Coordinates of C-alpha atoms and ligand atoms in Angstrom, one line a residue:
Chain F
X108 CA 66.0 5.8 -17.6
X109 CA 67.7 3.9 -14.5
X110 CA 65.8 2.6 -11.7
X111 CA 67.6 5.1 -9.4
X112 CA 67.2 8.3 -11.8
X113 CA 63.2 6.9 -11.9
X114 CA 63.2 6.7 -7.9
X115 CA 65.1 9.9 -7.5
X116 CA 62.4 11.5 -9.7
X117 CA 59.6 9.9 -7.4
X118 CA 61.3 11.1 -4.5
X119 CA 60.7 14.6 -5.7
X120 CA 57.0 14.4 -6.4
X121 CA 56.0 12.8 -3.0
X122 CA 58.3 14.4 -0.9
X123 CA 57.3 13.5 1.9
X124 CA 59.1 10.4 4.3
X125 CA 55.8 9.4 6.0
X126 CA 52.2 10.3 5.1
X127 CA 49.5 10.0 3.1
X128 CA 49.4 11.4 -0.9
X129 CA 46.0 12.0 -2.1
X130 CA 45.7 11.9 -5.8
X131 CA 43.0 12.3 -8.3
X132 CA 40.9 14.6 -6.6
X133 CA 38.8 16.9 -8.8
X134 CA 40.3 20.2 -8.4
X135 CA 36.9 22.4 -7.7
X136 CA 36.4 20.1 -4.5
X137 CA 40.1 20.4 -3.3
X138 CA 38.8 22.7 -0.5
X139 CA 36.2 20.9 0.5
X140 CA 38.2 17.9 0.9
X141 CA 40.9 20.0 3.3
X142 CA 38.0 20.8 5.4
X143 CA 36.0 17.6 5.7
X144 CA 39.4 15.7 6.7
X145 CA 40.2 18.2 9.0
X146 CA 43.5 19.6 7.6
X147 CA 43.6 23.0 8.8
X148 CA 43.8 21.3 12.5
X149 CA 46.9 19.2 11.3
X150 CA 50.2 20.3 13.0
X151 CA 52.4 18.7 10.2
X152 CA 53.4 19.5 7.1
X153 CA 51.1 19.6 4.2
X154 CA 51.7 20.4 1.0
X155 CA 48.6 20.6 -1.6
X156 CA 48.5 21.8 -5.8
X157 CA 45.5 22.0 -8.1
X158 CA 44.9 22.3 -11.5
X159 CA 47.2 19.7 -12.7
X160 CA 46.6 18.2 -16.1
X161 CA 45.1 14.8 -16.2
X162 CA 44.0 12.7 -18.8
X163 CA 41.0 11.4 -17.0
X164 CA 39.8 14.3 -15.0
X165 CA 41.0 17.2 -16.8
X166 CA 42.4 18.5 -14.1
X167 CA 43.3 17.1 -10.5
X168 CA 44.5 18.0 -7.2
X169 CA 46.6 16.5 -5.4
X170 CA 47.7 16.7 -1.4
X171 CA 50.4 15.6 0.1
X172 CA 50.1 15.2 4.4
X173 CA 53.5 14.1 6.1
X174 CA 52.8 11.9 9.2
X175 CA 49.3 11.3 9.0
X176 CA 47.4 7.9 7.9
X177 CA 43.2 8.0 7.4
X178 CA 41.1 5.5 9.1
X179 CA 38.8 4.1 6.6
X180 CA 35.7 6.5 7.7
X181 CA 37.8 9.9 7.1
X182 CA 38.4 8.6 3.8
X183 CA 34.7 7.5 3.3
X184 CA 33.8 11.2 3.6
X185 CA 36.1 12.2 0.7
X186 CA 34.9 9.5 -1.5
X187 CA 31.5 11.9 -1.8
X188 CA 33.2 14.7 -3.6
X189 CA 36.7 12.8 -4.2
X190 CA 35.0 10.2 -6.4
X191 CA 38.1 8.9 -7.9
X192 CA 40.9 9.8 -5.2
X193 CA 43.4 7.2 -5.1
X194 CA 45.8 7.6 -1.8
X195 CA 49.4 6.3 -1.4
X196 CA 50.5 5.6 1.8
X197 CA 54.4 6.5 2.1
X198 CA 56.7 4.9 5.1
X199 CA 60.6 5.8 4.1
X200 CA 59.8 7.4 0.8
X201 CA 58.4 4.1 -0.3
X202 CA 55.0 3.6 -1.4
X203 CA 53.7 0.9 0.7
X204 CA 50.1 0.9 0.4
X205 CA 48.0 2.4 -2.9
X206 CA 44.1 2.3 -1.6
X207 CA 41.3 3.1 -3.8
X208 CA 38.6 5.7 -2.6
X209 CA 34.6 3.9 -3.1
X210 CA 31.5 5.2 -2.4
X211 CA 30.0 2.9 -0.1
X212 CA 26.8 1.5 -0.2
X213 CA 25.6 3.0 2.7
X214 CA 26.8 6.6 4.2
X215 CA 26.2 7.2 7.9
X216 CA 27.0 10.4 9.2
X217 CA 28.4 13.1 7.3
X218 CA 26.2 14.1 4.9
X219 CA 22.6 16.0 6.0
X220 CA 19.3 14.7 4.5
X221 CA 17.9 17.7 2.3
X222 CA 14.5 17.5 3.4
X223 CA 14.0 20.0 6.4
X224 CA 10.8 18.3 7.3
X225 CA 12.9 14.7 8.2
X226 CA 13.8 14.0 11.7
X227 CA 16.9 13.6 11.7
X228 CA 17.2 17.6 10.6
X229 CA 14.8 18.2 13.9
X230 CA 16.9 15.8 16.3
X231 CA 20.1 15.0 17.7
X232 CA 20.3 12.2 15.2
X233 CA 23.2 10.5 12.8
X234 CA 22.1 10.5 9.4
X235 CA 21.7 6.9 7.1
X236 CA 21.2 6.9 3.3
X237 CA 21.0 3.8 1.2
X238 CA 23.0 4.8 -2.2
X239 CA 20.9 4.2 -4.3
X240 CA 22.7 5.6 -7.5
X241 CA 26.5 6.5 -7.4
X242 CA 27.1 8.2 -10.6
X243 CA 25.5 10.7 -9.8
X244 CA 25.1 10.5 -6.2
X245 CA 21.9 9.8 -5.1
X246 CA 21.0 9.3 -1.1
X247 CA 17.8 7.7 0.1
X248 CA 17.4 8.4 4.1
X249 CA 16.5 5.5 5.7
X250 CA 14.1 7.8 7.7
X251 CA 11.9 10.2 5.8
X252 CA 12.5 8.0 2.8
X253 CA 13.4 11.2 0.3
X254 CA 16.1 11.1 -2.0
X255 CA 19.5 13.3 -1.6
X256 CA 20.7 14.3 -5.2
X257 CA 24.4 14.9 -5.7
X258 CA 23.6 18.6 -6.3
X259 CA 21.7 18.7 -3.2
X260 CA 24.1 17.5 -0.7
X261 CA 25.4 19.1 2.3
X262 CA 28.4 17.9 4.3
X263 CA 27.2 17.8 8.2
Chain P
X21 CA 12.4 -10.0 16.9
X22 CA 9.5 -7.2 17.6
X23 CA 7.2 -6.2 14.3
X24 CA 6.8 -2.6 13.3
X25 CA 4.7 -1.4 10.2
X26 CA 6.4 2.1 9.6
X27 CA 6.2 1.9 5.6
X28 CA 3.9 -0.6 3.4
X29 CA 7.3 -1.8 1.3
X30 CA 8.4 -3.6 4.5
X31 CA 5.8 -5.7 4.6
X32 CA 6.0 -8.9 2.0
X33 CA 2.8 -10.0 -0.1
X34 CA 2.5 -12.8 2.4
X35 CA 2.4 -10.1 5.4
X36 CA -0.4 -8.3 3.1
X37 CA -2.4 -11.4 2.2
X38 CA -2.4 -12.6 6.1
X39 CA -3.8 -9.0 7.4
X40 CA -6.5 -9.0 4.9
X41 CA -7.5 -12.5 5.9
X42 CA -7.6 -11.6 9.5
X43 CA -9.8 -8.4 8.6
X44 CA -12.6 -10.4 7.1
X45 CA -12.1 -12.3 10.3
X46 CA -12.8 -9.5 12.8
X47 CA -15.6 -8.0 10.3
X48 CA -17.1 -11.5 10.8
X49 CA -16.7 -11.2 14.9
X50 CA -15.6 -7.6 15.9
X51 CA -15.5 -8.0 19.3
X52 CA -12.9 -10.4 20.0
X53 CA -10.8 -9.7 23.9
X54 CA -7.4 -10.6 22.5
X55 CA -5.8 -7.8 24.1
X56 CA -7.6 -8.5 26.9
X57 CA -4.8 -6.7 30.0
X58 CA -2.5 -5.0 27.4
X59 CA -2.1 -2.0 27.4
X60 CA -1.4 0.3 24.2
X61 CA -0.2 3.8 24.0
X62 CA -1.8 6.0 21.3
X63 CA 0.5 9.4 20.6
X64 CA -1.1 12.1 18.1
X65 CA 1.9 14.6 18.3
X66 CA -0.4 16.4 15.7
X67 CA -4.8 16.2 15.4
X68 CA -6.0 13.4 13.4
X69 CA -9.4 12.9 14.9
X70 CA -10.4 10.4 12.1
X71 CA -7.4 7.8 12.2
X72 CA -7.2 8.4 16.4
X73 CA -10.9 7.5 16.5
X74 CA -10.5 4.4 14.2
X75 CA -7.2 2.7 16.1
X76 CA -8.5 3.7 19.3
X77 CA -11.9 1.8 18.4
X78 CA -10.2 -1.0 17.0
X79 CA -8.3 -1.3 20.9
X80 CA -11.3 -1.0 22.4
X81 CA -13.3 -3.6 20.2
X82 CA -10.3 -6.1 21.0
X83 CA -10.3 -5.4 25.0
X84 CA -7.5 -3.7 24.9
X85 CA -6.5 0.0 27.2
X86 CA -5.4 2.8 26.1
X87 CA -3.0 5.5 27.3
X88 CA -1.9 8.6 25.4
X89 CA -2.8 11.8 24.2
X90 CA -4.5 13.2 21.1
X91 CA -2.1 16.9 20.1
X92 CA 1.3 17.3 21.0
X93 CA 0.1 20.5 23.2
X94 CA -1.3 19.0 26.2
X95 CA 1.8 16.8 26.3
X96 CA 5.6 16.7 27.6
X97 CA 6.2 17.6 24.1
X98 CA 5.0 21.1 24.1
X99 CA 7.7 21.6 27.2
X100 CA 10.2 20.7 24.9
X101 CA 11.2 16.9 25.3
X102 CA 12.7 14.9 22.3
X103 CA 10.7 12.4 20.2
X104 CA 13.7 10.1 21.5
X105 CA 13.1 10.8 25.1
X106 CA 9.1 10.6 25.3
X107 CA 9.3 7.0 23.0
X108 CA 12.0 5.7 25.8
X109 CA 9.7 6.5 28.5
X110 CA 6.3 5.6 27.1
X111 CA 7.9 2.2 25.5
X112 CA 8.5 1.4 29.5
X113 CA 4.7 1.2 30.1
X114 CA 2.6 -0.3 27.4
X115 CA 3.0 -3.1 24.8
X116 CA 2.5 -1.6 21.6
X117 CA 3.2 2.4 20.2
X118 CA 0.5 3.8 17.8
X119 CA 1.8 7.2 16.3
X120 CA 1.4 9.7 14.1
X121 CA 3.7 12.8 13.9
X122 CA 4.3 15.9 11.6
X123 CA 7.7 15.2 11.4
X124 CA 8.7 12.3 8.1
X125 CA 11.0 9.5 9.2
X126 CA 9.5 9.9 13.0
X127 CA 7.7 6.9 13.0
X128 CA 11.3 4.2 12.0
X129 CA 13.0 6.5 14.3
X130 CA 10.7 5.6 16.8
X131 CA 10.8 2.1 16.3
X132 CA 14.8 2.1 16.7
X133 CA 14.2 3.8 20.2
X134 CA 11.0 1.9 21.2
X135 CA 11.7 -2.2 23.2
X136 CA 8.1 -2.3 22.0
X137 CA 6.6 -2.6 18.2
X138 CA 5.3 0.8 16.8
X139 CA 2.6 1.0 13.9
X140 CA 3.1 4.4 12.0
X141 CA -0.3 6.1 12.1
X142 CA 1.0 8.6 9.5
X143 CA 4.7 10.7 9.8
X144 CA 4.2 13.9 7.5
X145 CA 3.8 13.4 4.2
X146 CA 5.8 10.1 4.1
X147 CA 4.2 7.1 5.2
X148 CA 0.8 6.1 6.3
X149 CA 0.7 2.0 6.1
X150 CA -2.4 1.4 7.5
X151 CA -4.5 3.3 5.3
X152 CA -3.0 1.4 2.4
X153 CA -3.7 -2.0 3.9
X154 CA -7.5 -0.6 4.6
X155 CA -7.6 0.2 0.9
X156 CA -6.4 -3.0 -0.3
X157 CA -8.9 -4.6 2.1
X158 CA -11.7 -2.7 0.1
X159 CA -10.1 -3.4 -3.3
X160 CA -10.6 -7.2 -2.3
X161 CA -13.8 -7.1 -0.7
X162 CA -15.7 -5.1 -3.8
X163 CA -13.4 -7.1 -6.8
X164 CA -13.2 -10.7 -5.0
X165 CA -9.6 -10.2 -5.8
X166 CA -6.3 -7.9 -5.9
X167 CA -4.7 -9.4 -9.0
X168 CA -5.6 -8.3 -13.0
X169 CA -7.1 -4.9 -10.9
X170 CA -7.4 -1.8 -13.1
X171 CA -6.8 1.4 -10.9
X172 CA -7.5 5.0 -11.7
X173 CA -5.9 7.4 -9.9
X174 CA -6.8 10.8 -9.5
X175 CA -6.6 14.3 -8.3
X176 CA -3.0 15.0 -6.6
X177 CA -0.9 12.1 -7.3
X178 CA 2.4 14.1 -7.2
X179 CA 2.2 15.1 -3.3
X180 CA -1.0 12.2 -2.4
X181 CA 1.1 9.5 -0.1
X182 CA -1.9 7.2 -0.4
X183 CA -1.6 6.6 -4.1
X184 CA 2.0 5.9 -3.9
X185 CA 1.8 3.7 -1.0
X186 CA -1.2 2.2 -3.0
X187 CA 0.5 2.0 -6.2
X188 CA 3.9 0.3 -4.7
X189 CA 1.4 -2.6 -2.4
X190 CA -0.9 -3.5 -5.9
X191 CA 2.4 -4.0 -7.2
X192 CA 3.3 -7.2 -5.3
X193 CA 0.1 -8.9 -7.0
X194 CA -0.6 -10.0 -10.9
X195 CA -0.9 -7.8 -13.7
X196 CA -2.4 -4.8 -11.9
X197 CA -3.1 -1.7 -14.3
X198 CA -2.6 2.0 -13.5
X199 CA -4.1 5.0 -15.1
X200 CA -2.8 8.7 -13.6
X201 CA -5.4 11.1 -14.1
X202 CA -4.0 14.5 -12.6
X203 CA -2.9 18.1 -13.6
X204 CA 0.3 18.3 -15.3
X205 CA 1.8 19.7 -11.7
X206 CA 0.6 16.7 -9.8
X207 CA 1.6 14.5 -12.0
X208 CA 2.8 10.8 -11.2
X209 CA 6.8 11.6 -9.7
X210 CA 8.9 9.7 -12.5
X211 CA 10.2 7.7 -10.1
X212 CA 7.0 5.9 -9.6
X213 CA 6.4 5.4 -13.4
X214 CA 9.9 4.5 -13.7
X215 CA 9.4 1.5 -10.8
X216 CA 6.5 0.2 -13.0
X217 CA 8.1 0.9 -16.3
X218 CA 11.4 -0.9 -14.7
X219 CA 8.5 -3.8 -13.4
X220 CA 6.8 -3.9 -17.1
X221 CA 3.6 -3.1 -15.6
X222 CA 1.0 -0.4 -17.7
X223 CA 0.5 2.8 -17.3
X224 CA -1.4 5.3 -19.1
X225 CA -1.5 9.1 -18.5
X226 CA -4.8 11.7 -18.9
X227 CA -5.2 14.7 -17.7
X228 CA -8.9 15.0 -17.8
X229 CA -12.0 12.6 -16.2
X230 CA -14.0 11.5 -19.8
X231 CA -14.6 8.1 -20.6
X232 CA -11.6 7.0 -20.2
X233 CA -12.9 6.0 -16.3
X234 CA -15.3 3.3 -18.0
X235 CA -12.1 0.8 -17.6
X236 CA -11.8 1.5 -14.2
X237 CA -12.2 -1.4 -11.5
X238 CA -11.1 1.5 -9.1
X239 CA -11.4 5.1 -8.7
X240 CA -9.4 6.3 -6.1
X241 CA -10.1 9.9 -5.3
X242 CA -7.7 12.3 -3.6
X243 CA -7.7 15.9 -2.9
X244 CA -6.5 18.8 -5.4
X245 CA -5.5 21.5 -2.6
X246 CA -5.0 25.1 -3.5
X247 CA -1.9 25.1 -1.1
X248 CA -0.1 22.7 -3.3
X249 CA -0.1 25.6 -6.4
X250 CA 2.6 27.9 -6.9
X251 CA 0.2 29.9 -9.0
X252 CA -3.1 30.9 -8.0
X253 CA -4.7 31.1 -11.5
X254 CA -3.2 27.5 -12.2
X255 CA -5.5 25.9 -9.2
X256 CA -8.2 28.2 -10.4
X257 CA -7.7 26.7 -13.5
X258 CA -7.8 23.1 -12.6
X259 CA -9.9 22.9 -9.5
X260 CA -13.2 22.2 -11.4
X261 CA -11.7 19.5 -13.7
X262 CA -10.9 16.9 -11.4
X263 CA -14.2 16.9 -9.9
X264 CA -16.5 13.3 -10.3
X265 CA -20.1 13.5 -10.7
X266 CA -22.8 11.2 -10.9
X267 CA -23.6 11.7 -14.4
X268 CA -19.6 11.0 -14.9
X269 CA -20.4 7.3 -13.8
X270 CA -22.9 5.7 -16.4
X271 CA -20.7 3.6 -18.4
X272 CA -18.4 2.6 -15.8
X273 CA -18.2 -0.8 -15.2
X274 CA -20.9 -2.3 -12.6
X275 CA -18.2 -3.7 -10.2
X276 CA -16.2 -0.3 -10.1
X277 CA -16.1 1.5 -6.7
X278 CA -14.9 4.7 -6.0
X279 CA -12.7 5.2 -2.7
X280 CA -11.2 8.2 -1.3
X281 CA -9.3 8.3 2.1
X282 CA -11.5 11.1 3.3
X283 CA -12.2 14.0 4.2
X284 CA -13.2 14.9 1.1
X285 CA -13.6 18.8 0.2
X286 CA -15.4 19.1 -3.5
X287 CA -13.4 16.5 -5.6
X288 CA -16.6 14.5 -5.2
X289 CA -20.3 16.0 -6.1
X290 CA -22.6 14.7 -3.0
X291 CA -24.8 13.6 -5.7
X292 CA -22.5 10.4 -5.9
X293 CA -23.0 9.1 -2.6
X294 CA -26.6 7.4 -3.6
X295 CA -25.0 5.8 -6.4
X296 CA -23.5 2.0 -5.4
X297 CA -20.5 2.5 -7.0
X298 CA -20.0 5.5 -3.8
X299 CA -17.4 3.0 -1.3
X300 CA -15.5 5.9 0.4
X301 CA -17.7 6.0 3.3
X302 CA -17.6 1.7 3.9
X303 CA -14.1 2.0 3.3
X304 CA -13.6 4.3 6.2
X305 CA -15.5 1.8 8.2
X306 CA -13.3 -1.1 6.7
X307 CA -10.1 0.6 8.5
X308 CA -11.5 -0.4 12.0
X309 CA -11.3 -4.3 11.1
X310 CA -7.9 -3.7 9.4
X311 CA -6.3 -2.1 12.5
X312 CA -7.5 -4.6 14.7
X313 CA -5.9 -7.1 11.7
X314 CA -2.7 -5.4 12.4
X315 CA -2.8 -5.6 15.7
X316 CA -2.8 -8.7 16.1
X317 CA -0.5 -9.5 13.6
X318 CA 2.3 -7.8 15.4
X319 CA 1.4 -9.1 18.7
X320 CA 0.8 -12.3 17.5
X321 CA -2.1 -12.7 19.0
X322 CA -4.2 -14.8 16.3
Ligands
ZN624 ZN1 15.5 12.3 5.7

């Protein structure tokens, strides 16, 4: 195949001239991932498609958003339910940037500690969990000192 | 940087070994004015008559004042006002926060909003530090030591904060023992026998009081409450069980003590309180010097 049939080809599955491609998200979570990011607010074009084969997943999302670029703490919320989202920044039709989504070791913010009896479920207060585990997920609040399993966890 | 105690795990051995030297020192000479002009704000947002009587003594006995109240209802609280907004504005008047609350994770919150250090005088069922530190005191005063210390625990051990507080400070000395004696739904959490089986420290599980106990250095009582039960024919079941009488005791060891963070209900017969091996009631008594041992360890004032 020749470099410009390959990029021709390429073309067609990002389709987009600027923007962000997410890849590799698990298709069950492709909703929550629209609404943590705050896609249904975004005035550009998206495109999205689930239930594409993958070797390593089984099956994958993907979503494609033309003209808009994640700061690093947007994409930290995915990285709870996107465990293995890979994004591809496109300028021009070129992929100029491939970033890898991680857990962090510590997530403040978006996610609610599970124990109704902590504080910061009582008060206006931003949430902090030590990872302490992140396959599977588990959240220690730095507060009531309980521990968040994955199944457990509720995006704020 | 300003000292808190809100959990016992922040504290190193070092910080451990240093209060309990300075709470043989004010058992030596309790009255001692080193707060002499401070003032220090004590905050029950919910009753603990017991623990307010035994920090508020341990103030008085080091000159110090106190401000504060003793249930969230006569307070600003009971019109409404935040935990944030109440710590800002007491935090402008005194030099130290004591404070317990029902809500868990109250007491680091506190400390984040606080210019002043706070000791944690219980938040929920989370953390109570200084009742571990008093225990620890009475585990070296009756053995002459904390390390090579065989502990039985028993009665509630899934929900009881004091054994786990207990269990993670004995940790931090040598060779420390644990046996678990408790219902099989107040068991040990597994992530507490996974922290000693990930440490290689001993464990051993019973669920009944025989004589097993006559390796024990320590008994350390808690409470089996019927609340805690699902089923009503379970505590039925297993209230009677965990239940230590005199008679219990004879071929314990002569140096064992029993403690229990009181109040007690029936988990202990009143027929062991004549027996020397009965330390729950000194043990209260040892909390006094303790607190004043905190004290002054996070004001630096000895
Ligand atoms: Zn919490």
């Amino acid at each position: 195949m020749s470099d410009s049939l390959k990029k021709k080809l390429k073309l067609k599955v990002s389709a987009i001239n600027d923007g962000t491609v997410i890849d590799h998200i698990p298709s069950e979570n492709l909703f929550k991932v629209i609404s943590i990011l705050g896609l249904e607010r975004v005035k550009s074009q998206i495109t999205f498609g689930f239930n594409f084969e993958s070797e390593k997943m089984g099956s994958k999302a993907i979503i494609k958003v033309s003209d808009v670029f994640f700061e690093d703490d947007e994409i930290n919320k995915i990285s709870l339910i996107a465990r293995n989202a890979k994004l591809n920044i496109i300028r021009d039709y070129e992929v100029v940037e491939k970033r890898i989504v991680e857990v962090p070791d510590k997530v403040i913010g978006i996610v609610k500690c599970f124990n109704p009896k902590c504080i910061t479920n009582n008060e206006e207060i931003t949430t902090y969990f030590n990872v302490i585990s992140k396959n599977p997920l588990d959240l220690k609040c730095k507060y009531c000192e309980k521990i968040t399993h994955e199944h457990q966890m509720v995006i704020k | 940087m300003k000292k808190d105690l809100i959990s016992i795990t922040d504290y190193s051995k070092e910080d451990y070994l240093r209060i309990l030297k300075l709470a043989a020192d004010f058992e030596e000479n309790p009255n001692q004015r080193l707060l002499e002009g401070k003032v220090v704000a004590s905050l029950f947002f919910e009753p603990s008559t017991r623990t307010r009587l035994s920090f508020e003594t341990a103030i008085n006995r080091l000159g110090g004042r106190i401000v504060g109240f003793s249930d969230a209802g006569s307070s600003s609280v009971s019109k409404g006002e935040t935990l944030h907004d109440t710590i800002r504005m007491v935090s402008n008047y005194v030099d130290l926060i004591v404070m317990r609350h029902p809500l868990e994770g109250s007491a680091r919150y506190a400390a984040e909003v606080a210019d002043v250090p706070v000791i944690n005088a219980g938040d929920g069922a989370n953390q109570h530090p200084t009742q571990t530190l008093l225990d620890m005191y009475s585990i070296l005063k009756t053995q002459g030591r904390l390390d090579n210390i065989n502990i039985f625990m028993i009665g509630d051990l899934k929900y009881g904060r004091t054994v786990h507080s207990l269990l993670m400070a004995m940790t931090e000395f040598k060779n420390p023992i644990f046996n678990f004696i408790a219902p099989e739904e107040l068991s040990m959490p597994e992530e507490y026998k996974m922290f000693l089986a990930d440490k290689g420290i001993r464990y051993f599980e019973h669920t009944e009081i025989n004589d097993n106990i006559n390796h024990a250095d320590i008994i350390y009582m808690t409470r089996v409450q019927k609340e805690r039960f699902m089923d009503p024919i379970e505590y039925e079941k297993v209230k009677n069980v965990y239940i230590l009488k005199n008679d219990m005791l004879k071929g314990t060891k002569p140096n064992m003590r029993i403690l229990h963070p009181l109040p007690r209900i029936n988990e202990i017969h009143p027929d062991v309180d004549k027996n020397e091996k009965a330390y729950y009631f000194t043990q209260a008594r040892n909390g006094v010097f303790t607190r004043q041992a905190i004290i002054a360890h996070i004001l630096n004032l000895k």
